[in-house]
mmCIF file of C-alpha atoms in Angstrom:
data_model
loop_
_atom_site.group_PDB
_atom_site.id
_atom_site.type_symbol
_atom_site.label_atom_id
_atom_site.label_comp_id
_atom_site.label_asym_id
_atom_site.label_seq_id
_atom_site.Cartn_x
_atom_site.Cartn_y
_atom_site.Cartn_z
ATOM 1 C CA MET A 1 123.880 96.896 101.070
ATOM 2 C CA LYS A 2 121.355 94.585 102.654
ATOM 3 C CA ILE A 3 117.599 94.630 101.929
ATOM 4 C CA ILE A 4 115.436 93.722 104.930
ATOM 5 C CA SER A 5 111.804 94.179 105.904
ATOM 6 C CA LEU A 6 110.868 97.694 106.974
ATOM 7 C CA LYS A 7 110.462 97.759 110.755
ATOM 8 C CA ALA A 8 109.245 100.172 113.395
ATOM 9 C CA GLU A 9 112.866 100.738 114.450
ATOM 10 C CA HIS A 10 113.513 102.393 111.067
ATOM 11 C CA ALA A 11 110.811 105.013 111.685
ATOM 12 C CA SER A 12 112.974 108.021 112.600
ATOM 13 C CA ASP A 13 115.410 107.471 109.720
ATOM 14 C CA ALA A 14 112.531 106.850 107.308
ATOM 15 C CA ALA A 15 110.888 110.110 108.379
ATOM 16 C CA ARG A 16 114.162 111.986 107.920
ATOM 17 C CA LEU A 17 114.679 110.500 104.453
ATOM 18 C CA HIS A 18 111.097 111.287 103.455
ATOM 19 C CA ILE A 19 111.443 114.928 104.461
ATOM 20 C CA SER A 20 114.760 115.343 102.665
ATOM 21 C CA GLY A 21 113.440 113.594 99.543
ATOM 22 C CA GLN A 22 110.044 115.288 99.279
ATOM 23 C CA PRO A 23 110.187 118.744 100.898
ATOM 24 C CA GLY A 24 106.986 120.759 100.797
ATOM 25 C CA THR A 25 104.597 117.811 100.386
ATOM 26 C CA PHE A 26 101.631 117.119 102.648
ATOM 27 C CA LEU A 27 103.234 114.404 104.757
ATOM 28 C CA THR A 28 106.437 116.375 105.321
ATOM 29 C CA SER A 29 104.351 119.385 106.376
ATOM 30 C CA LEU A 30 103.074 117.297 109.305
ATOM 31 C CA GLY A 31 106.552 117.478 110.826
ATOM 32 C CA ILE A 32 109.163 114.858 111.574
ATOM 33 C CA ASP A 33 107.537 113.726 114.848
ATOM 34 C CA ALA A 34 104.200 112.916 113.204
ATOM 35 C CA LEU A 35 105.901 111.320 110.220
ATOM 36 C CA THR A 36 107.967 109.167 112.580
ATOM 37 C CA VAL A 37 104.762 107.900 114.214
ATOM 38 C CA ILE A 38 103.335 107.048 110.797
ATOM 39 C CA TYR A 39 106.409 105.012 109.848
ATOM 40 C CA ARG A 40 106.439 103.340 113.252
ATOM 41 C CA VAL A 41 102.832 102.235 112.820
ATOM 42 C CA LEU A 42 102.869 101.312 109.113
ATOM 43 C CA PRO A 43 104.938 98.077 109.224
ATOM 44 C CA ASN A 44 102.656 96.686 111.932
ATOM 45 C CA SER A 45 99.390 97.901 110.404
ATOM 46 C CA ALA A 46 96.899 95.692 108.610
ATOM 47 C CA GLY A 47 98.141 95.566 105.025
ATOM 48 C CA GLY A 48 101.137 97.838 105.567
ATOM 49 C CA PHE A 49 104.608 96.607 104.586
ATOM 50 C CA GLY A 50 107.878 97.657 102.995
ATOM 51 C CA PHE A 51 111.623 97.125 102.718
ATOM 52 C CA ALA A 52 114.708 98.942 103.972
ATOM 53 C CA ALA A 53 118.154 99.171 102.384
ATOM 54 C CA CYS A 54 120.714 99.225 105.185
ATOM 55 C CA ALA A 55 124.496 99.400 105.203
ATOM 56 C CA ALA A 56 125.852 96.235 106.773
ATOM 57 C CA THR A 57 128.774 96.601 109.199
ATOM 58 C CA SER A 58 130.692 94.395 111.581
ATOM 59 C CA HIS A 59 133.374 94.854 114.223
ATOM 60 C CA SER A 60 135.953 93.167 112.013
ATOM 61 C CA GLY A 61 135.046 95.193 108.949
ATOM 62 C CA GLN A 62 134.111 91.980 107.107
ATOM 63 C CA LEU A 63 130.641 91.562 105.634
ATOM 64 C CA SER A 64 130.134 87.830 106.092
ATOM 65 C CA ALA A 65 126.560 86.590 106.304
ATOM 66 C CA SER A 66 127.022 85.594 109.971
ATOM 67 C CA GLN A 67 128.394 88.996 110.999
ATOM 68 C CA GLN A 68 126.165 91.405 109.092
ATOM 69 C CA THR A 69 123.926 93.716 111.111
ATOM 70 C CA PRO A 70 121.699 96.482 109.728
ATOM 71 C CA SER A 71 122.896 99.977 110.549
ATOM 72 C CA GLN A 72 122.047 103.318 108.993
ATOM 73 C CA LEU A 73 119.064 103.349 106.665
ATOM 74 C CA LYS A 74 120.132 104.143 103.088
ATOM 75 C CA GLY A 75 116.726 103.824 101.469
ATOM 76 C CA PHE A 76 113.265 102.338 101.890
ATOM 77 C CA VAL A 77 109.985 101.591 100.143
ATOM 78 C CA SER A 78 106.579 101.416 101.812
ATOM 79 C CA ALA A 79 103.183 100.218 100.628
ATOM 80 C CA THR A 80 99.708 99.255 101.786
ATOM 81 C CA THR A 81 96.927 97.064 100.478
ATOM 82 C CA SER A 82 94.415 99.798 101.408
ATOM 83 C CA ILE A 83 95.330 103.446 101.916
ATOM 84 C CA GLY A 84 91.813 104.135 103.189
ATOM 85 C CA GLN A 85 92.141 101.394 105.801
ATOM 86 C CA LEU A 86 95.578 102.704 106.813
ATOM 87 C CA MET A 87 94.248 106.243 107.291
ATOM 88 C CA MET A 88 91.281 104.964 109.267
ATOM 89 C CA GLU A 89 93.590 102.918 111.480
ATOM 90 C CA MET A 90 95.773 105.985 112.115
ATOM 91 C CA ALA A 91 92.662 108.056 112.941
ATOM 92 C CA THR A 92 91.255 105.517 115.395
ATOM 93 C CA GLN A 93 93.725 103.095 116.940
ATOM 94 C CA HIS A 94 96.656 105.532 117.027
ATOM 95 C CA ILE A 95 94.876 108.854 117.506
ATOM 96 C CA PHE A 96 96.383 109.324 120.986
ATOM 97 C CA ARG A 97 99.881 108.987 119.537
ATOM 98 C CA ILE A 98 99.512 111.193 116.500
ATOM 99 C CA GLY A 99 96.567 113.401 117.532
ATOM 100 C CA PRO A 100 98.490 115.813 119.814
ATOM 101 C CA LEU A 101 101.244 116.186 117.197
ATOM 102 C CA LEU A 102 98.715 117.018 114.475
ATOM 103 C CA LEU A 103 96.804 119.430 116.719
ATOM 104 C CA ARG A 104 100.007 121.341 117.393
ATOM 105 C CA ARG A 105 100.685 121.597 113.650
ATOM 106 C CA PHE A 106 97.085 122.664 112.921
ATOM 107 C CA ILE A 107 97.409 125.521 115.426
ATOM 108 C CA GLN A 108 100.658 126.599 113.792
ATOM 109 C CA GLN A 109 99.336 126.122 110.247
ATOM 110 C CA PRO A 110 95.494 126.253 110.089
ATOM 111 C CA ARG A 111 95.468 125.487 106.348
ATOM 112 C CA LEU A 112 97.081 122.153 107.115
ATOM 113 C CA PHE A 113 93.765 120.963 108.544
ATOM 114 C CA ILE A 114 92.129 121.403 105.127
ATOM 115 C CA ARG A 115 94.947 119.445 103.492
ATOM 116 C CA THR A 116 94.446 116.669 106.045
ATOM 117 C CA VAL A 117 90.753 116.446 105.148
ATOM 118 C CA GLN A 118 91.729 116.294 101.468
ATOM 119 C CA THR A 119 94.114 113.452 102.282
ATOM 120 C CA LEU A 120 91.321 111.492 103.961
ATOM 121 C CA LEU A 121 89.305 111.986 100.762
ATOM 122 C CA TYR A 122 92.304 111.110 98.542
ATOM 123 C CA PRO A 123 91.235 107.518 97.744
ATOM 124 C CA MET A 124 87.885 108.781 96.405
ATOM 125 C CA LEU A 125 89.534 111.659 94.497
ATOM 126 C CA SER A 126 92.084 109.476 92.749
ATOM 127 C CA HIS A 127 89.652 106.668 92.068
ATOM 128 C CA SER A 128 86.940 108.904 90.628
ATOM 129 C CA SER A 129 89.486 110.677 88.431
ATOM 130 C CA ALA A 130 90.719 107.347 87.144
ATOM 131 C CA LYS A 131 87.203 106.617 85.838
ATOM 132 C CA ASP A 132 87.654 109.430 83.343
ATOM 133 C CA SER A 133 90.722 107.784 81.784
ATOM 134 C CA PRO A 134 89.744 106.279 78.406
ATOM 135 C CA SER A 135 92.825 104.064 78.172
ATOM 136 C CA LEU A 136 92.883 102.245 81.487
ATOM 137 C CA PRO A 137 90.270 100.951 83.949
ATOM 138 C CA SER A 138 89.767 102.867 87.167
ATOM 139 C CA LYS A 139 91.120 101.573 90.465
ATOM 140 C CA SER A 140 87.589 101.140 91.720
ATOM 141 C CA ASN A 141 86.902 98.794 88.783
ATOM 142 C CA ILE A 142 89.928 96.591 89.406
ATOM 143 C CA SER A 143 88.808 93.115 90.377
ATOM 144 C CA GLU A 144 92.279 91.764 91.157
ATOM 145 C CA PRO A 145 94.086 92.583 94.441
ATOM 146 C CA ALA A 146 96.039 95.867 94.355
ATOM 147 C CA VAL A 147 98.726 97.564 96.435
ATOM 148 C CA GLU A 148 99.336 101.306 96.814
ATOM 149 C CA LEU A 149 103.023 102.244 96.774
ATOM 150 C CA LEU A 150 103.244 105.041 99.358
ATOM 151 C CA SER A 151 106.872 106.146 99.193
ATOM 152 C CA ILE A 152 110.284 105.145 97.943
ATOM 153 C CA MET A 153 113.292 107.141 99.171
ATOM 154 C CA VAL A 154 117.048 106.816 98.836
ATOM 155 C CA GLU A 155 119.784 108.820 100.558
ATOM 156 C CA PRO A 156 121.044 111.526 98.164
ATOM 157 C CA ASP A 157 124.622 110.219 98.239
ATOM 158 C CA GLN A 158 123.400 106.692 97.421
ATOM 159 C CA ARG A 159 121.311 107.554 94.368
ATOM 160 C CA GLY A 160 122.288 106.222 90.968
ATOM 161 C CA ARG A 161 123.406 102.883 92.418
ATOM 162 C CA GLY A 162 120.218 100.952 91.674
ATOM 163 C CA ILE A 163 118.992 100.910 95.285
ATOM 164 C CA GLY A 164 115.561 102.261 94.374
ATOM 165 C CA ALA A 165 115.095 99.633 91.672
ATOM 166 C CA GLU A 166 116.219 96.876 94.051
ATOM 167 C CA LEU A 167 113.753 98.022 96.712
ATOM 168 C CA LEU A 168 110.993 98.111 94.113
ATOM 169 C CA ASP A 169 111.924 94.590 92.941
ATOM 170 C CA HIS A 170 111.582 93.284 96.510
ATOM 171 C CA LEU A 171 108.221 94.979 96.868
ATOM 172 C CA CYS A 172 106.943 93.556 93.571
ATOM 173 C CA GLN A 173 108.141 90.054 94.417
ATOM 174 C CA THR A 174 106.320 90.230 97.748
ATOM 175 C CA CYS A 175 103.187 91.309 95.900
ATOM 176 C CA ARG A 176 103.499 88.305 93.581
ATOM 177 C CA ASP A 177 103.989 86.012 96.577
ATOM 178 C CA ARG A 178 100.781 87.440 98.045
ATOM 179 C CA SER A 179 98.928 87.008 94.727
ATOM 180 C CA VAL A 180 98.699 90.782 94.252
ATOM 181 C CA SER A 181 98.753 91.639 90.560
ATOM 182 C CA VAL A 182 98.544 95.465 90.540
ATOM 183 C CA VAL A 183 100.761 98.174 92.074
ATOM 184 C CA ASP A 184 99.483 101.763 92.011
ATOM 185 C CA VAL A 185 101.429 104.928 92.818
ATOM 186 C CA THR A 186 100.616 108.636 92.778
ATOM 187 C CA VAL A 187 103.287 111.149 91.748
ATOM 188 C CA ASP A 188 103.402 114.934 91.640
ATOM 189 C CA SER A 189 103.143 115.801 87.938
ATOM 190 C CA LYS A 190 106.154 118.131 88.257
ATOM 191 C CA ASN A 191 108.373 115.414 89.731
ATOM 192 C CA GLN A 192 109.933 114.380 86.442
ATOM 193 C CA GLY A 193 112.638 112.295 88.105
ATOM 194 C CA ALA A 194 110.089 110.119 89.910
ATOM 195 C CA ARG A 195 107.947 109.825 86.776
ATOM 196 C CA ARG A 196 110.932 108.653 84.727
ATOM 197 C CA PHE A 197 111.841 106.141 87.457
ATOM 198 C CA TYR A 198 108.390 104.560 87.442
ATOM 199 C CA GLU A 199 108.091 104.554 83.665
ATOM 200 C CA ARG A 200 111.541 102.975 83.399
ATOM 201 C CA ASN A 201 110.384 100.241 85.767
ATOM 202 C CA GLY A 202 107.240 99.359 83.835
ATOM 203 C CA PHE A 203 104.593 101.648 85.354
ATOM 204 C CA VAL A 204 102.044 103.086 82.923
ATOM 205 C CA HIS A 205 100.487 106.528 83.291
ATOM 206 C CA GLN A 206 96.789 106.140 84.066
ATOM 207 C CA SER A 207 95.218 109.498 84.866
ATOM 208 C CA ASP A 208 95.688 112.987 86.314
ATOM 209 C CA PHE A 209 93.832 114.606 89.194
ATOM 210 C CA GLN A 210 94.233 117.581 91.500
ATOM 211 C CA ILE A 211 94.824 117.534 95.256
ATOM 212 C CA PHE A 212 96.437 120.086 97.581
ATOM 213 C CA GLY A 213 96.326 122.510 94.661
ATOM 214 C CA ARG A 214 98.756 120.275 92.747
ATOM 215 C CA MET A 215 98.304 118.170 89.663
ATOM 216 C CA MET A 216 99.037 114.550 90.453
ATOM 217 C CA CYS A 217 99.652 111.598 88.138
ATOM 218 C CA SER A 218 98.388 108.120 88.789
ATOM 219 C CA TYR A 219 100.622 105.247 87.575
ATOM 220 C CA ARG A 220 99.989 101.514 87.543
ATOM 221 C CA LEU A 221 102.174 98.441 87.215
ATOM 222 C CA ARG A 222 100.625 95.110 86.308
ATOM 223 C CA LEU A 223 102.704 92.232 87.634
#
C-alpha cells in the first residue's frame, strides 16, 4: 500500500468509497456525479488537501520503488482549513459544474434543498453549539490554526489493516508541518465505529448538536 496526496484523478473512486461507507448521509444523497465533482475540486481548492491509499502494481509483479504506480484507491482522507470557504468556493467558482447536478437532485428530492441550506449553515451551527460545552473551548474561540477533517474512508475488504490510522497519521503530520495545531471532525452520534476510531486516535469529544434531524458529535484532536 502506498500513501500519496489526494488528487483530482481519485475523484470518482473517492465518491464511490464515500457512498459505500456512509449511505444515507447528506453528501451521498447528492448523488455520485455531484460527489465526484466535489472530490475533483477539493484537492485544488484553497485550503483543501488529503491523502490516498493506493495499491501499488507493476508489470513484473515486483513492488520496487522505481516501478510502483498508484492503481485502485483503497482508502482516503480529506480535510480543509475552512469548511465555510470550501462551500463558498463550490457555490461560486464551480457553480456551473455542480449547479446542474444539484438542480436535478432538488427536483427529484425537494427536501434535499433544505438540507443543502442547513449544510451551508453548518459551520455556524457546530460552532455555536460548541460554545455551550463547559469542558472545551468553542471552535470560534480557538486562536490557533485549525483543520476540519471532512471524511476518511477505507474499502470494506481493507478494513482492520491500519489503513485508516496511517491516513490519519499522514494528515496530522501535514498539519504539524503547516503549523496547524487543531484537527476537528464531526461524526453522527450513532456511528459508534467512527467514534471509537477517533477516540482511539486521540480525539476528544467536545459537544453535540443537531443537523439534518440527526444528533452529531464534535471531536477535536490537539497536535
